[in-house]
CSV table of C-alpha atoms in Angstrom, one decimal:
chain,number,residue,atom,x,y,z
A,1,MET,CA,99.4,90.4,-77.8
A,2,THR,CA,101.2,93.0,-75.7
A,3,ASP,CA,104.5,92.4,-74.0
A,4,ASN,CA,103.3,94.1,-70.7
A,5,VAL,CA,100.8,91.5,-69.4
A,6,GLN,CA,100.1,92.0,-65.7
A,7,LEU,CA,97.8,90.1,-63.4
A,8,ASN,CA,95.9,93.2,-62.5
A,9,THR,CA,95.2,94.0,-66.2
A,10,LEU,CA,93.8,90.6,-67.2
A,11,SER,CA,90.1,90.5,-68.2
A,12,PRO,CA,87.8,88.1,-70.0
A,13,ALA,CA,87.5,88.3,-73.8
A,14,GLU,CA,85.0,90.7,-75.3
A,15,GLY,CA,81.5,89.1,-75.3
A,16,ALA,CA,82.6,86.2,-73.0
A,17,LYS,CA,80.6,87.4,-70.0
A,18,HIS,CA,76.8,88.0,-70.1
A,19,PRO,CA,74.8,89.7,-67.5
A,20,ARG,CA,72.5,87.5,-65.3
A,21,ARG,CA,69.0,87.2,-66.6
A,22,ARG,CA,66.6,88.8,-64.0
A,23,VAL,CA,63.1,87.4,-64.6
A,24,GLY,CA,59.9,88.7,-63.3
A,25,ARG,CA,61.1,92.4,-63.0
A,26,GLY,CA,58.4,94.2,-65.0
A,27,ILE,CA,57.0,94.4,-68.5
A,28,GLY,CA,59.9,96.4,-69.9
A,29,SER,CA,62.5,93.7,-69.1
A,30,GLY,CA,60.9,91.3,-71.7
A,31,LEU,CA,60.7,88.7,-69.0
A,32,GLY,CA,58.0,90.2,-66.7
A,33,LYS,CA,54.6,88.8,-65.6
A,34,THR,CA,55.0,85.0,-66.2
A,35,GLY,CA,58.8,85.2,-66.2
A,36,GLY,CA,59.3,82.9,-69.2
A,37,ARG,CA,57.3,80.1,-67.7
A,38,GLY,CA,54.2,80.4,-69.9
A,39,HIS,CA,50.7,80.1,-68.5
A,40,LYS,CA,49.4,77.7,-65.9
A,41,GLY,CA,50.5,74.1,-65.3
A,42,GLN,CA,52.8,72.4,-62.9
A,43,LYS,CA,56.0,73.8,-64.5
A,44,SER,CA,54.7,77.4,-64.1
A,45,ARG,CA,54.2,77.1,-60.3
A,46,ALA,CA,56.7,77.9,-57.6
A,47,GLY,CA,58.1,74.7,-56.1
A,48,GLY,CA,56.0,72.7,-58.5
A,49,PHE,CA,58.2,70.1,-60.0
A,50,HIS,CA,58.4,66.3,-60.2
A,51,LYS,CA,60.9,63.5,-59.8
A,52,VAL,CA,63.2,62.2,-62.5
A,53,GLY,CA,61.3,60.0,-64.9
A,54,PHE,CA,57.8,61.3,-63.9
A,55,GLU,CA,55.5,61.3,-67.0
A,56,GLY,CA,52.5,63.2,-65.7
A,57,GLY,CA,50.9,60.1,-64.2
A,58,GLN,CA,51.5,57.9,-67.2
A,59,MET,CA,53.3,54.7,-66.4
A,60,PRO,CA,57.0,55.7,-66.7
A,61,LEU,CA,59.3,54.1,-69.2
A,62,GLN,CA,61.5,52.4,-66.6
A,63,ARG,CA,58.3,50.7,-65.2
A,64,ARG,CA,56.9,49.9,-68.6
A,65,LEU,CA,60.0,47.9,-69.7
A,66,PRO,CA,60.5,44.4,-68.4
A,67,LYS,CA,63.3,43.6,-65.9
A,68,ARG,CA,66.3,42.0,-67.5
A,69,GLY,CA,69.5,40.5,-66.4
A,70,PHE,CA,70.9,39.5,-63.0
A,71,THR,CA,74.1,40.1,-61.2
A,72,PRO,CA,74.7,37.6,-58.3
A,73,LEU,CA,75.5,38.9,-54.9
A,74,GLY,CA,79.1,37.7,-55.0
A,75,GLY,CA,79.8,39.7,-58.2
A,76,HIS,CA,80.9,38.0,-61.4
A,77,LEU,CA,81.5,34.3,-60.6
A,78,ARG,CA,83.0,33.4,-64.0
A,79,ALA,CA,86.3,34.4,-65.5
A,80,GLU,CA,88.4,33.8,-68.6
A,81,VAL,CA,92.2,33.1,-68.5
A,82,ARG,CA,94.5,33.3,-71.4
A,83,LEU,CA,97.2,30.7,-72.3
A,84,SER,CA,99.8,33.5,-71.9
A,85,GLU,CA,98.7,34.0,-68.3
A,86,LEU,CA,99.1,30.3,-67.6
A,87,GLN,CA,102.6,30.5,-69.2
A,88,ALA,CA,103.6,33.2,-66.7
A,89,LEU,CA,102.6,31.2,-63.6
A,90,PRO,CA,105.4,29.5,-61.7
A,91,VAL,CA,103.5,26.3,-60.8
A,92,ASP,CA,102.7,23.3,-63.0
A,93,GLU,CA,99.4,22.2,-61.3
A,94,ILE,CA,96.9,25.0,-61.7
A,95,ASP,CA,93.4,25.3,-60.2
A,96,VAL,CA,91.1,28.2,-59.3
A,97,GLN,CA,92.8,28.7,-55.9
A,98,VAL,CA,96.2,29.1,-57.6
A,99,LEU,CA,94.8,31.6,-60.0
A,100,LYS,CA,93.3,33.6,-57.1
A,101,GLN,CA,96.5,33.7,-55.2
A,102,ALA,CA,98.5,34.8,-58.2
A,103,GLY,CA,95.9,37.6,-58.8
A,104,VAL,CA,95.0,36.4,-62.2
A,105,VAL,CA,91.3,36.2,-61.3
A,106,GLY,CA,89.2,37.9,-58.6
A,107,GLN,CA,88.5,36.5,-55.2
A,108,ALA,CA,84.7,36.0,-55.9
A,109,VAL,CA,85.4,33.9,-59.1
A,110,ARG,CA,84.2,30.2,-58.9
A,111,PHE,CA,84.4,29.1,-62.5
A,112,VAL,CA,87.3,29.6,-64.8
A,113,LYS,CA,87.6,28.9,-68.6
A,114,VAL,CA,90.9,28.9,-70.4
A,115,ILE,CA,90.8,30.6,-73.8
A,116,LYS,CA,93.3,30.3,-76.7
A,117,SER,CA,95.1,33.6,-76.6
A,118,GLY,CA,98.9,33.8,-76.5
A,119,GLU,CA,101.3,30.9,-76.4
A,120,LEU,CA,101.9,28.0,-74.0
A,121,SER,CA,105.2,26.2,-74.3
A,122,ARG,CA,105.4,24.2,-71.1
A,123,LYS,CA,103.5,21.3,-69.5
A,124,VAL,CA,100.7,22.3,-67.2
A,125,VAL,CA,98.0,20.3,-65.5
A,126,LEU,CA,94.6,22.1,-65.1
A,127,LYS,CA,92.3,20.9,-62.2
A,128,GLY,CA,88.7,22.1,-62.0
A,129,LEU,CA,89.0,24.4,-65.0
A,130,THR,CA,87.3,24.2,-68.4
A,131,ALA,CA,88.9,25.2,-71.7
A,132,THR,CA,87.8,26.0,-75.2
A,133,ALA,CA,88.6,23.5,-78.0
A,134,GLY,CA,91.5,25.5,-79.3
A,135,ALA,CA,93.0,26.0,-75.8
A,136,ARG,CA,92.6,22.3,-75.0
A,137,ALA,CA,94.5,21.4,-78.1
A,138,ALA,CA,97.3,23.9,-77.3
A,139,ILE,CA,97.6,22.6,-73.7
A,140,GLU,CA,97.8,19.0,-74.9
A,141,ALA,CA,100.3,19.9,-77.7
A,142,ALA,CA,102.6,21.3,-75.0
A,143,GLY,CA,102.3,18.0,-73.0
A,144,GLY,CA,99.8,19.2,-70.5
A,145,SER,CA,96.3,17.9,-69.5
A,146,LEU,CA,93.0,18.9,-68.1
A,147,ALA,CA,91.9,16.9,-65.0
């Protein structure tokens, strides 16, 4: 590399730039007559193309496969909460509304399940929430309950 690099002397690396391919410009160019499009058919015609997923009239894949799954209008209605997230909350009586206000779950959530992840060392009373067997045992071991 030279020490005298100037903005006006910069240029792309050798072989980095290729000339634009000009199709349909005579037999000598190598891309004359059909211009690399082959003979006949929809793909050879000017303006002749089709929408994404079109299979020449055959039933397209996205229509052959069955519909599956469903997302409710209000988004995801269910959420999971860890024991460590309950530990961080400042209140002892916890329900879905408390979790929403604390920003632990989204506003559209209606059903919350507590999972055993993290530690819980204080007494909490859960109202309207469900819990896994491990989480239930951990809550009760800390002196809490599920109402």
